Amino acid sequence: MALLSIVLPAYNEEQNIAITADRLSSLLEQNNIDYELVFISDGSSDNTFEQIVNAAAENPRIKGAEFSRNFGKEAGIFAGLELTEGDAVIVMDCDLQHPPEVIPEMWRLWRNGAEVVEGIKIGRGREGLLHKAFAGLFYKIMSAFIKMDMNSSSDYKLLDRKVVRVLLELPERNTFFRALTFWAGFRTESVYYEVQERQYGRSKWSFVSLMKYAITNATSFSTLPLQAVTIMGFVSIFFSFILAVQTLVKYCSGTAVEGFTTVILLILIIGGFLMISLGIIGHYIGRIYEEVKGRPRYIISRTTENVPEAVKGVWKKRQGTNIERKT
Ligand code: UDP
Ligand code: MG
């Protein structure tokens, strides 16, 4: 019988773990799906990991790990994927905003041969106006950059084991899970869902963190901003050519170009272009620097007891430390 793994990154979600685990296990049992739940606590400062341990003690199909600090949702997803053993893997939020009811449909599509099942949002839930506008703009730009329709896509997806293997073998540290499945290709189907209200706690995103997320992801998926530097260069050369002609004509006809205004404007414009260009290039160099250091994506500090030795071995090798605490 095929096994379905569900990866649930959790950051300070102590109130949601037990509820989510119950909802998912009863739903999957009703539908006769063989499953395992993988919770990754992303360096939570509350009792999220203790809740995961409790859930695992009640239900051996539940396992999990804790990060040594907050590494972000992307890292949580990848650590979770590493831990899964299923033939198909679903990634979803553990705050029940991704409705579990579509899981049987995803599963059915997978059984019928889909290798990736994308969860597509209809409506964006009750997000703030600013958040909504910003998210909309972000996805428009992203879609244009990576030439794939990213609008309404989410981290709620089902992946075949093949696809999981491909993603886990990617060498980069800075990942963007949502777009990587588009990039990877494979036979893709979609399911549609309405974003639900958050059960407990609040969203972990601030405007600043969203902004950072947008810039990091846009640049990790595209070198278009670098080409923009070249375009800016051409634009300024074009204008300087016109100005040069004008200056020469005026010089020859005996009238001088209007003095300081032109000079000041030119310095300001070119200075602005140069600084933006340096900033863009600097940003890419920063990203290269981060990748070159080759640090692990995340550090595991604790795991539940039922985590397989093989996975522990992979983690140990990658982070160079023993993940088991000797007491
Ligand atoms: N999350 C995480 N690490 C973080 C932030 C969030 O693992 O640094 C998890 C969080 O626990 C939740 C999911 O990512 O399961 C989505 O986060 P959240 O609900 O805060 O985002 P939103 O639904 O508002 O986009
Ligand atoms: Mg949420």
PDB file of C-alpha atoms in Angstrom, residues 23-313:
ATOM      1  CA  ARG A  23      -7.789  16.523  11.971  1.00  0.00           C
ATOM      2  CA  LEU A  24      -5.291  14.987   9.563  1.00  0.00           C
ATOM      3  CA  SER A  25      -5.161  11.537  11.104  1.00  0.00           C
ATOM      4  CA  SER A  26      -8.928  11.139  11.311  1.00  0.00           C
ATOM      5  CA  LEU A  27      -9.376  12.411   7.752  1.00  0.00           C
ATOM      6  CA  LEU A  28      -6.710  10.080   6.366  1.00  0.00           C
ATOM      7  CA  GLU A  29      -7.981   7.092   8.322  1.00  0.00           C
ATOM      8  CA  GLN A  30     -11.498   7.714   7.027  1.00  0.00           C
ATOM      9  CA  ASN A  31     -10.162   7.735   3.494  1.00  0.00           C
ATOM     10  CA  ASN A  32      -8.048   4.612   4.031  1.00  0.00           C
ATOM     11  CA  ILE A  33      -4.826   6.379   3.218  1.00  0.00           C
ATOM     12  CA  ASP A  34      -1.664   5.042   4.800  1.00  0.00           C
ATOM     13  CA  TYR A  35       0.115   8.117   6.167  1.00  0.00           C
ATOM     14  CA  GLU A  36       2.814   9.675   8.287  1.00  0.00           C
ATOM     15  CA  LEU A  37       2.952  13.221   9.656  1.00  0.00           C
ATOM     16  CA  VAL A  38       6.271  15.032   9.822  1.00  0.00           C
ATOM     17  CA  PHE A  39       6.339  18.170  11.971  1.00  0.00           C
ATOM     18  CA  ILE A  40       9.396  20.405  11.874  1.00  0.00           C
ATOM     19  CA  SER A  41       9.536  22.944  14.668  1.00  0.00           C
ATOM     20  CA  ASP A  42      11.443  25.899  13.279  1.00  0.00           C
ATOM     21  CA  GLY A  43      13.310  26.945  16.416  1.00  0.00           C
ATOM     22  CA  SER A  44      10.082  27.692  18.258  1.00  0.00           C
ATOM     23  CA  SER A  45      10.312  29.580  21.519  1.00  0.00           C
ATOM     24  CA  ASP A  46       7.090  28.059  22.894  1.00  0.00           C
ATOM     25  CA  ASN A  47       6.228  24.401  23.524  1.00  0.00           C
ATOM     26  CA  THR A  48       5.760  23.422  19.896  1.00  0.00           C
ATOM     27  CA  PHE A  49       8.351  20.658  20.013  1.00  0.00           C
ATOM     28  CA  GLU A  50       6.986  19.237  23.293  1.00  0.00           C
ATOM     29  CA  GLN A  51       3.574  19.124  21.618  1.00  0.00           C
ATOM     30  CA  ILE A  52       5.099  17.238  18.696  1.00  0.00           C
ATOM     31  CA  VAL A  53       6.725  14.760  21.093  1.00  0.00           C
ATOM     32  CA  ASN A  54       3.376  14.246  22.845  1.00  0.00           C
ATOM     33  CA  ALA A  55       1.581  13.725  19.549  1.00  0.00           C
ATOM     34  CA  ALA A  56       4.275  11.234  18.488  1.00  0.00           C
ATOM     35  CA  ALA A  57       3.853   9.320  21.755  1.00  0.00           C
ATOM     36  CA  GLU A  58       0.144   8.948  21.043  1.00  0.00           C
ATOM     37  CA  ASN A  59       0.442   8.143  17.379  1.00  0.00           C
ATOM     38  CA  PRO A  60       3.561   6.379  16.052  1.00  0.00           C
ATOM     39  CA  ARG A  61       2.802   7.721  12.558  1.00  0.00           C
ATOM     40  CA  ILE A  62       3.818  11.163  13.789  1.00  0.00           C
ATOM     41  CA  LYS A  63       7.458  12.202  13.933  1.00  0.00           C
ATOM     42  CA  GLY A  64       9.352  15.418  14.023  1.00  0.00           C
ATOM     43  CA  ALA A  65      12.445  17.450  14.701  1.00  0.00           C
ATOM     44  CA  GLU A  66      13.390  20.768  16.191  1.00  0.00           C
ATOM     45  CA  PHE A  67      15.802  23.334  14.722  1.00  0.00           C
ATOM     46  CA  SER A  68      18.477  24.912  16.854  1.00  0.00           C
ATOM     47  CA  ARG A  69      17.048  28.350  15.974  1.00  0.00           C
ATOM     48  CA  ASN A  70      14.566  29.880  13.547  1.00  0.00           C
ATOM     49  CA  PHE A  71      15.769  29.052  10.036  1.00  0.00           C
ATOM     50  CA  GLY A  72      12.610  29.979   8.172  1.00  0.00           C
ATOM     51  CA  LYS A  73       9.801  28.034   6.564  1.00  0.00           C
ATOM     52  CA  GLU A  74      11.835  27.035   3.509  1.00  0.00           C
ATOM     53  CA  ALA A  75      14.377  25.285   5.711  1.00  0.00           C
ATOM     54  CA  GLY A  76      11.534  23.648   7.613  1.00  0.00           C
ATOM     55  CA  ILE A  77      10.049  22.287   4.397  1.00  0.00           C
ATOM     56  CA  PHE A  78      13.349  20.861   3.236  1.00  0.00           C
ATOM     57  CA  ALA A  79      14.149  19.263   6.601  1.00  0.00           C
ATOM     58  CA  GLY A  80      10.672  17.753   6.511  1.00  0.00           C
ATOM     59  CA  LEU A  81      11.151  16.380   3.000  1.00  0.00           C
ATOM     60  CA  GLU A  82      14.374  14.748   4.157  1.00  0.00           C
ATOM     61  CA  LEU A  83      12.466  12.973   6.906  1.00  0.00           C
ATOM     62  CA  THR A  84       9.668  11.611   4.749  1.00  0.00           C
ATOM     63  CA  GLU A  85       9.502   8.058   3.529  1.00  0.00           C
ATOM     64  CA  GLY A  86       6.235   8.198   1.606  1.00  0.00           C
ATOM     65  CA  ASP A  87       5.678   7.516  -2.085  1.00  0.00           C
ATOM     66  CA  ALA A  88       3.944  10.882  -2.238  1.00  0.00           C
ATOM     67  CA  VAL A  89       4.574  13.890  -0.021  1.00  0.00           C
ATOM     68  CA  ILE A  90       2.256  16.767   0.769  1.00  0.00           C
ATOM     69  CA  VAL A  91       3.599  20.028   2.173  1.00  0.00           C
ATOM     70  CA  MET A  92       1.122  22.185   4.071  1.00  0.00           C
ATOM     71  CA  ASP A  93       0.945  24.829   6.819  1.00  0.00           C
ATOM     72  CA  CYS A  94       0.208  23.488  10.259  1.00  0.00           C
ATOM     73  CA  ASP A  95      -2.255  26.271  11.145  1.00  0.00           C
ATOM     74  CA  LEU A  96      -5.049  24.596   9.118  1.00  0.00           C
ATOM     75  CA  GLN A  97      -5.191  27.517   6.688  1.00  0.00           C
ATOM     76  CA  HIS A  98      -4.599  24.945   3.997  1.00  0.00           C
ATOM     77  CA  PRO A  99      -7.836  22.937   4.235  1.00  0.00           C
ATOM     78  CA  PRO A 100      -7.097  19.219   4.742  1.00  0.00           C
ATOM     79  CA  GLU A 101     -10.296  18.351   2.838  1.00  0.00           C
ATOM     80  CA  VAL A 102      -8.511  18.594  -0.517  1.00  0.00           C
ATOM     81  CA  ILE A 103      -5.955  15.946   0.455  1.00  0.00           C
ATOM     82  CA  PRO A 104      -8.078  13.001  -0.797  1.00  0.00           C
ATOM     83  CA  GLU A 105      -8.427  14.795  -4.143  1.00  0.00           C
ATOM     84  CA  MET A 106      -4.645  15.357  -4.343  1.00  0.00           C
ATOM     85  CA  TRP A 107      -4.114  11.728  -3.488  1.00  0.00           C
ATOM     86  CA  ARG A 108      -6.557  10.600  -6.169  1.00  0.00           C
ATOM     87  CA  LEU A 109      -4.804  12.737  -8.802  1.00  0.00           C
ATOM     88  CA  TRP A 110      -1.467  11.278  -7.761  1.00  0.00           C
ATOM     89  CA  ARG A 111      -2.820   7.739  -8.021  1.00  0.00           C
ATOM     90  CA  ASN A 112      -3.959   8.615 -11.522  1.00  0.00           C
ATOM     91  CA  GLY A 113      -0.434   9.533 -12.526  1.00  0.00           C
ATOM     92  CA  ALA A 114       0.136  13.161 -11.530  1.00  0.00           C
ATOM     93  CA  GLU A 115       3.657  13.743 -10.230  1.00  0.00           C
ATOM     94  CA  VAL A 116       3.030  17.226  -8.837  1.00  0.00           C
ATOM     95  CA  VAL A 117      -0.336  18.467  -7.587  1.00  0.00           C
ATOM     96  CA  GLU A 118      -0.364  22.222  -7.052  1.00  0.00           C
ATOM     97  CA  GLY A 119      -2.726  23.718  -4.524  1.00  0.00           C
ATOM     98  CA  ILE A 120      -4.148  26.881  -6.093  1.00  0.00           C
ATOM     99  CA  LYS A 121      -5.713  29.527  -3.861  1.00  0.00           C
ATOM    100  CA  ILE A 122      -9.078  30.982  -4.689  1.00  0.00           C
ATOM    101  CA  GLY A 123      -9.382  34.171  -2.691  1.00  0.00           C
ATOM    102  CA  ARG A 124      -6.615  35.088  -0.302  1.00  0.00           C
ATOM    103  CA  GLY A 125      -8.392  34.664   3.029  1.00  0.00           C
ATOM    104  CA  ARG A 126      -8.687  37.655   5.294  1.00  0.00           C
ATOM    105  CA  GLU A 127      -5.362  39.334   4.825  1.00  0.00           C
ATOM    106  CA  GLY A 128      -4.677  42.993   5.390  1.00  0.00           C
ATOM    107  CA  LEU A 129      -5.208  45.322   2.420  1.00  0.00           C
ATOM    108  CA  LEU A 130      -1.537  46.243   2.238  1.00  0.00           C
ATOM    109  CA  HIS A 131      -0.540  42.591   2.503  1.00  0.00           C
ATOM    110  CA  LYS A 132      -2.954  41.669  -0.277  1.00  0.00           C
ATOM    111  CA  ALA A 133      -1.784  44.433  -2.613  1.00  0.00           C
ATOM    112  CA  PHE A 134       1.823  43.597  -1.938  1.00  0.00           C
ATOM    113  CA  ALA A 135       1.358  39.865  -2.410  1.00  0.00           C
ATOM    114  CA  GLY A 136      -0.466  40.526  -5.688  1.00  0.00           C
ATOM    115  CA  LEU A 137       2.315  42.741  -6.978  1.00  0.00           C
ATOM    116  CA  PHE A 138       4.958  40.271  -5.834  1.00  0.00           C
ATOM    117  CA  TYR A 139       3.391  37.390  -7.714  1.00  0.00           C
ATOM    118  CA  LYS A 140       2.940  39.462 -10.871  1.00  0.00           C
ATOM    119  CA  ILE A 141       6.616  40.368 -10.852  1.00  0.00           C
ATOM    120  CA  MET A 142       7.683  36.841  -9.953  1.00  0.00           C
ATOM    121  CA  SER A 143       5.571  35.352 -12.714  1.00  0.00           C
ATOM    122  CA  ALA A 144       7.133  37.698 -15.226  1.00  0.00           C
ATOM    123  CA  PHE A 145      10.630  36.956 -13.973  1.00  0.00           C
ATOM    124  CA  ILE A 146      10.468  33.218 -14.046  1.00  0.00           C
ATOM    125  CA  LYS A 147       8.007  33.044 -16.928  1.00  0.00           C
ATOM    126  CA  MET A 148       5.611  30.796 -15.037  1.00  0.00           C
ATOM    127  CA  ASP A 149       2.233  31.717 -13.669  1.00  0.00           C
ATOM    128  CA  MET A 150       2.883  32.017  -9.979  1.00  0.00           C
ATOM    129  CA  ASN A 151      -0.275  33.875  -9.075  1.00  0.00           C
ATOM    130  CA  SER A 152      -2.395  32.003  -6.545  1.00  0.00           C
ATOM    131  CA  SER A 153       0.224  29.319  -6.174  1.00  0.00           C
ATOM    132  CA  SER A 154       1.095  28.322  -2.644  1.00  0.00           C
ATOM    133  CA  ASP A 155       3.267  25.996  -0.625  1.00  0.00           C
ATOM    134  CA  TYR A 156       0.357  23.544  -0.453  1.00  0.00           C
ATOM    135  CA  LYS A 157       1.413  20.816  -2.861  1.00  0.00           C
ATOM    136  CA  LEU A 158       1.708  17.116  -3.355  1.00  0.00           C
ATOM    137  CA  LEU A 159       4.968  15.798  -4.759  1.00  0.00           C
ATOM    138  CA  ASP A 160       5.828  12.377  -6.043  1.00  0.00           C
ATOM    139  CA  ARG A 161       8.896  10.737  -4.459  1.00  0.00           C
ATOM    140  CA  LYS A 162      10.782  11.367  -7.741  1.00  0.00           C
ATOM    141  CA  VAL A 163      10.221  15.104  -7.424  1.00  0.00           C
ATOM    142  CA  VAL A 164      11.190  15.095  -3.737  1.00  0.00           C
ATOM    143  CA  ARG A 165      14.429  13.379  -4.659  1.00  0.00           C
ATOM    144  CA  VAL A 166      15.149  16.034  -7.290  1.00  0.00           C
ATOM    145  CA  LEU A 167      14.495  18.856  -4.821  1.00  0.00           C
ATOM    146  CA  LEU A 168      16.612  17.292  -2.082  1.00  0.00           C
ATOM    147  CA  GLU A 169      19.525  16.978  -4.442  1.00  0.00           C
ATOM    148  CA  LEU A 170      19.582  20.681  -5.315  1.00  0.00           C
ATOM    149  CA  PRO A 171      22.842  22.068  -3.982  1.00  0.00           C
ATOM    150  CA  GLU A 172      21.682  25.618  -3.262  1.00  0.00           C
ATOM    151  CA  ARG A 173      21.063  26.934   0.272  1.00  0.00           C
ATOM    152  CA  ASN A 174      18.552  29.608  -0.673  1.00  0.00           C
ATOM    153  CA  THR A 175      15.532  27.831  -1.985  1.00  0.00           C
ATOM    154  CA  PHE A 176      12.090  28.979  -3.052  1.00  0.00           C
ATOM    155  CA  PHE A 177       9.944  25.899  -2.740  1.00  0.00           C
ATOM    156  CA  ARG A 178       6.869  27.391  -4.362  1.00  0.00           C
ATOM    157  CA  ALA A 179       8.660  28.097  -7.631  1.00  0.00           C
ATOM    158  CA  LEU A 180      11.005  25.128  -7.565  1.00  0.00           C
ATOM    159  CA  THR A 181       8.233  22.691  -8.364  1.00  0.00           C
ATOM    160  CA  PHE A 182       7.398  24.766 -11.462  1.00  0.00           C
ATOM    161  CA  TRP A 183      11.052  24.773 -12.358  1.00  0.00           C
ATOM    162  CA  ALA A 184      11.349  21.008 -11.877  1.00  0.00           C
ATOM    163  CA  GLY A 185       8.476  20.317 -14.278  1.00  0.00           C
ATOM    164  CA  PHE A 186       6.921  16.819 -14.230  1.00  0.00           C
ATOM    165  CA  ARG A 187       3.283  15.978 -14.842  1.00  0.00           C
ATOM    166  CA  THR A 188       1.363  18.617 -12.966  1.00  0.00           C
ATOM    167  CA  GLU A 189      -2.277  18.800 -11.926  1.00  0.00           C
ATOM    168  CA  SER A 190      -4.034  21.379  -9.773  1.00  0.00           C
ATOM    169  CA  VAL A 191      -6.561  21.423  -6.987  1.00  0.00           C
ATOM    170  CA  TYR A 192      -8.324  24.580  -5.884  1.00  0.00           C
ATOM    171  CA  TYR A 193      -8.910  25.608  -2.307  1.00  0.00           C
ATOM    172  CA  GLU A 194     -10.100  28.517  -0.263  1.00  0.00           C
ATOM    173  CA  VAL A 195      -7.595  29.836   2.275  1.00  0.00           C
ATOM    174  CA  GLN A 196      -9.047  29.292   5.744  1.00  0.00           C
ATOM    175  CA  GLU A 197      -8.899  31.465   8.809  1.00  0.00           C
ATOM    176  CA  ARG A 198      -5.962  30.867  11.100  1.00  0.00           C
ATOM    177  CA  GLN A 199      -7.050  28.812  14.128  1.00  0.00           C
ATOM    178  CA  TYR A 200      -4.736  30.117  16.845  1.00  0.00           C
ATOM    179  CA  GLY A 201      -1.861  32.557  17.024  1.00  0.00           C
ATOM    180  CA  ARG A 202      -1.083  35.040  14.330  1.00  0.00           C
ATOM    181  CA  SER A 203       0.690  35.110  11.018  1.00  0.00           C
ATOM    182  CA  LYS A 204       4.458  35.012  11.343  1.00  0.00           C
ATOM    183  CA  TRP A 205       4.971  37.495   8.558  1.00  0.00           C
ATOM    184  CA  SER A 206       5.622  41.162   9.035  1.00  0.00           C
ATOM    185  CA  PHE A 207       5.668  43.605   6.135  1.00  0.00           C
ATOM    186  CA  VAL A 208       9.460  43.821   6.326  1.00  0.00           C
ATOM    187  CA  SER A 209       9.899  40.045   6.353  1.00  0.00           C
ATOM    188  CA  LEU A 210       7.575  39.748   3.338  1.00  0.00           C
ATOM    189  CA  MET A 211       9.580  42.407   1.530  1.00  0.00           C
ATOM    190  CA  LYS A 212      12.828  40.537   2.213  1.00  0.00           C
ATOM    191  CA  TYR A 213      11.208  37.286   1.129  1.00  0.00           C
ATOM    192  CA  ALA A 214      10.111  38.892  -2.138  1.00  0.00           C
ATOM    193  CA  ILE A 215      13.506  40.332  -2.985  1.00  0.00           C
ATOM    194  CA  THR A 216      15.426  37.220  -1.998  1.00  0.00           C
ATOM    195  CA  ASN A 217      13.163  34.950  -3.986  1.00  0.00           C
ATOM    196  CA  ALA A 218      12.988  37.169  -7.027  1.00  0.00           C
ATOM    197  CA  THR A 219      16.758  37.355  -7.220  1.00  0.00           C
ATOM    198  CA  SER A 220      17.295  33.714  -6.432  1.00  0.00           C
ATOM    199  CA  PHE A 221      15.165  32.794  -9.409  1.00  0.00           C
ATOM    200  CA  SER A 222      16.180  35.320 -11.988  1.00  0.00           C
ATOM    201  CA  THR A 223      19.085  37.390 -13.246  1.00  0.00           C
ATOM    202  CA  LEU A 224      16.738  39.890 -14.854  1.00  0.00           C
ATOM    203  CA  PRO A 225      17.725  42.667 -12.397  1.00  0.00           C
ATOM    204  CA  LEU A 226      21.318  42.320 -13.625  1.00  0.00           C
ATOM    205  CA  GLN A 227      20.161  42.813 -17.190  1.00  0.00           C
ATOM    206  CA  ALA A 228      18.326  45.896 -16.001  1.00  0.00           C
ATOM    207  CA  VAL A 229      21.737  47.356 -15.186  1.00  0.00           C
ATOM    208  CA  THR A 230      22.767  46.921 -18.811  1.00  0.00           C
ATOM    209  CA  ILE A 231      19.510  48.485 -19.975  1.00  0.00           C
ATOM    210  CA  MET A 232      20.065  51.488 -17.698  1.00  0.00           C
ATOM    211  CA  GLY A 233      23.511  51.832 -19.246  1.00  0.00           C
ATOM    212  CA  PHE A 234      22.073  51.901 -22.758  1.00  0.00           C
ATOM    213  CA  VAL A 235      19.428  54.414 -21.762  1.00  0.00           C
ATOM    214  CA  SER A 236      22.004  56.800 -20.353  1.00  0.00           C
ATOM    215  CA  ILE A 237      24.262  56.384 -23.390  1.00  0.00           C
ATOM    216  CA  PHE A 238      21.310  57.205 -25.626  1.00  0.00           C
ATOM    217  CA  PHE A 239      20.562  60.405 -23.733  1.00  0.00           C
ATOM    218  CA  SER A 240      24.195  61.398 -23.479  1.00  0.00           C
ATOM    219  CA  PHE A 241      24.422  61.052 -27.257  1.00  0.00           C
ATOM    220  CA  ILE A 242      21.514  63.460 -27.758  1.00  0.00           C
ATOM    221  CA  LEU A 243      22.991  65.867 -25.234  1.00  0.00           C
ATOM    222  CA  ALA A 244      26.393  65.646 -26.877  1.00  0.00           C
ATOM    223  CA  VAL A 245      24.947  66.555 -30.275  1.00  0.00           C
ATOM    224  CA  GLN A 246      22.999  69.422 -28.777  1.00  0.00           C
ATOM    225  CA  THR A 247      26.053  70.688 -26.918  1.00  0.00           C
ATOM    226  CA  LEU A 248      28.233  70.583 -30.021  1.00  0.00           C
ATOM    227  CA  VAL A 249      25.616  72.292 -32.186  1.00  0.00           C
ATOM    228  CA  LYS A 250      25.214  75.049 -29.647  1.00  0.00           C
ATOM    229  CA  TYR A 251      28.961  75.369 -29.251  1.00  0.00           C
ATOM    230  CA  CYS A 252      29.459  75.723 -32.995  1.00  0.00           C
ATOM    231  CA  SER A 253      26.626  78.193 -33.361  1.00  0.00           C
ATOM    232  CA  GLY A 254      28.260  80.306 -30.684  1.00  0.00           C
ATOM    233  CA  THR A 255      25.690  79.922 -27.889  1.00  0.00           C
ATOM    234  CA  ALA A 256      26.804  77.953 -24.815  1.00  0.00           C
ATOM    235  CA  VAL A 257      24.702  75.203 -23.182  1.00  0.00           C
ATOM    236  CA  GLU A 258      22.774  76.450 -20.143  1.00  0.00           C
ATOM    237  CA  GLY A 259      25.295  76.136 -17.358  1.00  0.00           C
ATOM    238  CA  PHE A 260      24.861  74.423 -14.048  1.00  0.00           C
ATOM    239  CA  THR A 261      21.359  73.030 -14.310  1.00  0.00           C
ATOM    240  CA  THR A 262      22.358  70.536 -16.980  1.00  0.00           C
ATOM    241  CA  VAL A 263      25.517  69.533 -15.132  1.00  0.00           C
ATOM    242  CA  ILE A 264      23.761  69.038 -11.815  1.00  0.00           C
ATOM    243  CA  LEU A 265      20.959  67.024 -13.400  1.00  0.00           C
ATOM    244  CA  LEU A 266      23.416  64.842 -15.270  1.00  0.00           C
ATOM    245  CA  ILE A 267      25.451  64.121 -12.150  1.00  0.00           C
ATOM    246  CA  LEU A 268      22.323  63.266 -10.181  1.00  0.00           C
ATOM    247  CA  ILE A 269      20.876  60.976 -12.833  1.00  0.00           C
ATOM    248  CA  ILE A 270      24.081  59.147 -13.592  1.00  0.00           C
ATOM    249  CA  GLY A 271      24.932  58.933  -9.889  1.00  0.00           C
ATOM    250  CA  GLY A 272      21.532  57.396  -9.214  1.00  0.00           C
ATOM    251  CA  PHE A 273      21.886  54.864 -12.016  1.00  0.00           C
ATOM    252  CA  LEU A 274      25.353  53.920 -10.830  1.00  0.00           C
ATOM    253  CA  MET A 275      24.322  53.412  -7.254  1.00  0.00           C
ATOM    254  CA  ILE A 276      21.292  51.319  -8.150  1.00  0.00           C
ATOM    255  CA  SER A 277      23.458  49.207 -10.435  1.00  0.00           C
ATOM    256  CA  LEU A 278      26.058  48.697  -7.736  1.00  0.00           C
ATOM    257  CA  GLY A 279      23.305  47.812  -5.293  1.00  0.00           C
ATOM    258  CA  ILE A 280      21.877  45.171  -7.629  1.00  0.00           C
ATOM    259  CA  ILE A 281      25.287  43.700  -8.353  1.00  0.00           C
ATOM    260  CA  GLY A 282      26.151  43.835  -4.651  1.00  0.00           C
ATOM    261  CA  HIS A 283      22.998  41.945  -3.817  1.00  0.00           C
ATOM    262  CA  TYR A 284      23.938  39.152  -6.196  1.00  0.00           C
ATOM    263  CA  ILE A 285      27.476  39.042  -4.824  1.00  0.00           C
ATOM    264  CA  GLY A 286      25.987  38.735  -1.346  1.00  0.00           C
ATOM    265  CA  ARG A 287      23.890  35.802  -2.512  1.00  0.00           C
ATOM    266  CA  ILE A 288      26.910  34.163  -4.138  1.00  0.00           C
ATOM    267  CA  TYR A 289      28.866  34.669  -0.909  1.00  0.00           C
ATOM    268  CA  GLU A 290      26.136  32.967   1.089  1.00  0.00           C
ATOM    269  CA  GLU A 291      26.017  30.017  -1.288  1.00  0.00           C
ATOM    270  CA  VAL A 292      29.779  29.656  -1.473  1.00  0.00           C
ATOM    271  CA  LYS A 293      30.102  29.338   2.286  1.00  0.00           C
ATOM    272  CA  GLY A 294      28.160  26.112   1.890  1.00  0.00           C
ATOM    273  CA  ARG A 295      26.674  26.105   5.365  1.00  0.00           C
ATOM    274  CA  PRO A 296      23.850  23.682   6.091  1.00  0.00           C
ATOM    275  CA  ARG A 297      20.334  24.951   5.379  1.00  0.00           C
ATOM    276  CA  TYR A 298      19.311  24.210   8.937  1.00  0.00           C
ATOM    277  CA  ILE A 299      20.610  22.701  12.142  1.00  0.00           C
ATOM    278  CA  ILE A 300      18.652  19.993  13.925  1.00  0.00           C
ATOM    279  CA  SER A 301      18.878  20.119  17.690  1.00  0.00           C
ATOM    280  CA  ARG A 302      16.397  17.430  18.733  1.00  0.00           C
ATOM    281  CA  THR A 303      14.236  14.790  17.105  1.00  0.00           C
ATOM    282  CA  THR A 304      11.426  12.538  18.197  1.00  0.00           C
ATOM    283  CA  GLU A 305      12.529   8.999  18.967  1.00  0.00           C
ATOM    284  CA  ASN A 306      11.047   7.397  15.878  1.00  0.00           C
ATOM    285  CA  VAL A 307      13.210   9.308  13.387  1.00  0.00           C
ATOM    286  CA  PRO A 308      15.065   6.690  11.302  1.00  0.00           C
ATOM    287  CA  GLU A 309      18.808   6.309  11.879  1.00  0.00           C
ATOM    288  CA  ALA A 310      19.495   6.823   8.172  1.00  0.00           C
ATOM    289  CA  VAL A 311      17.989  10.288   8.236  1.00  0.00           C
ATOM    290  CA  LYS A 312      19.844  11.155  11.428  1.00  0.00           C
ATOM    291  CA  GLY A 313      23.021  10.060   9.651  1.00  0.00           C
TER     292      GLY A 313
END
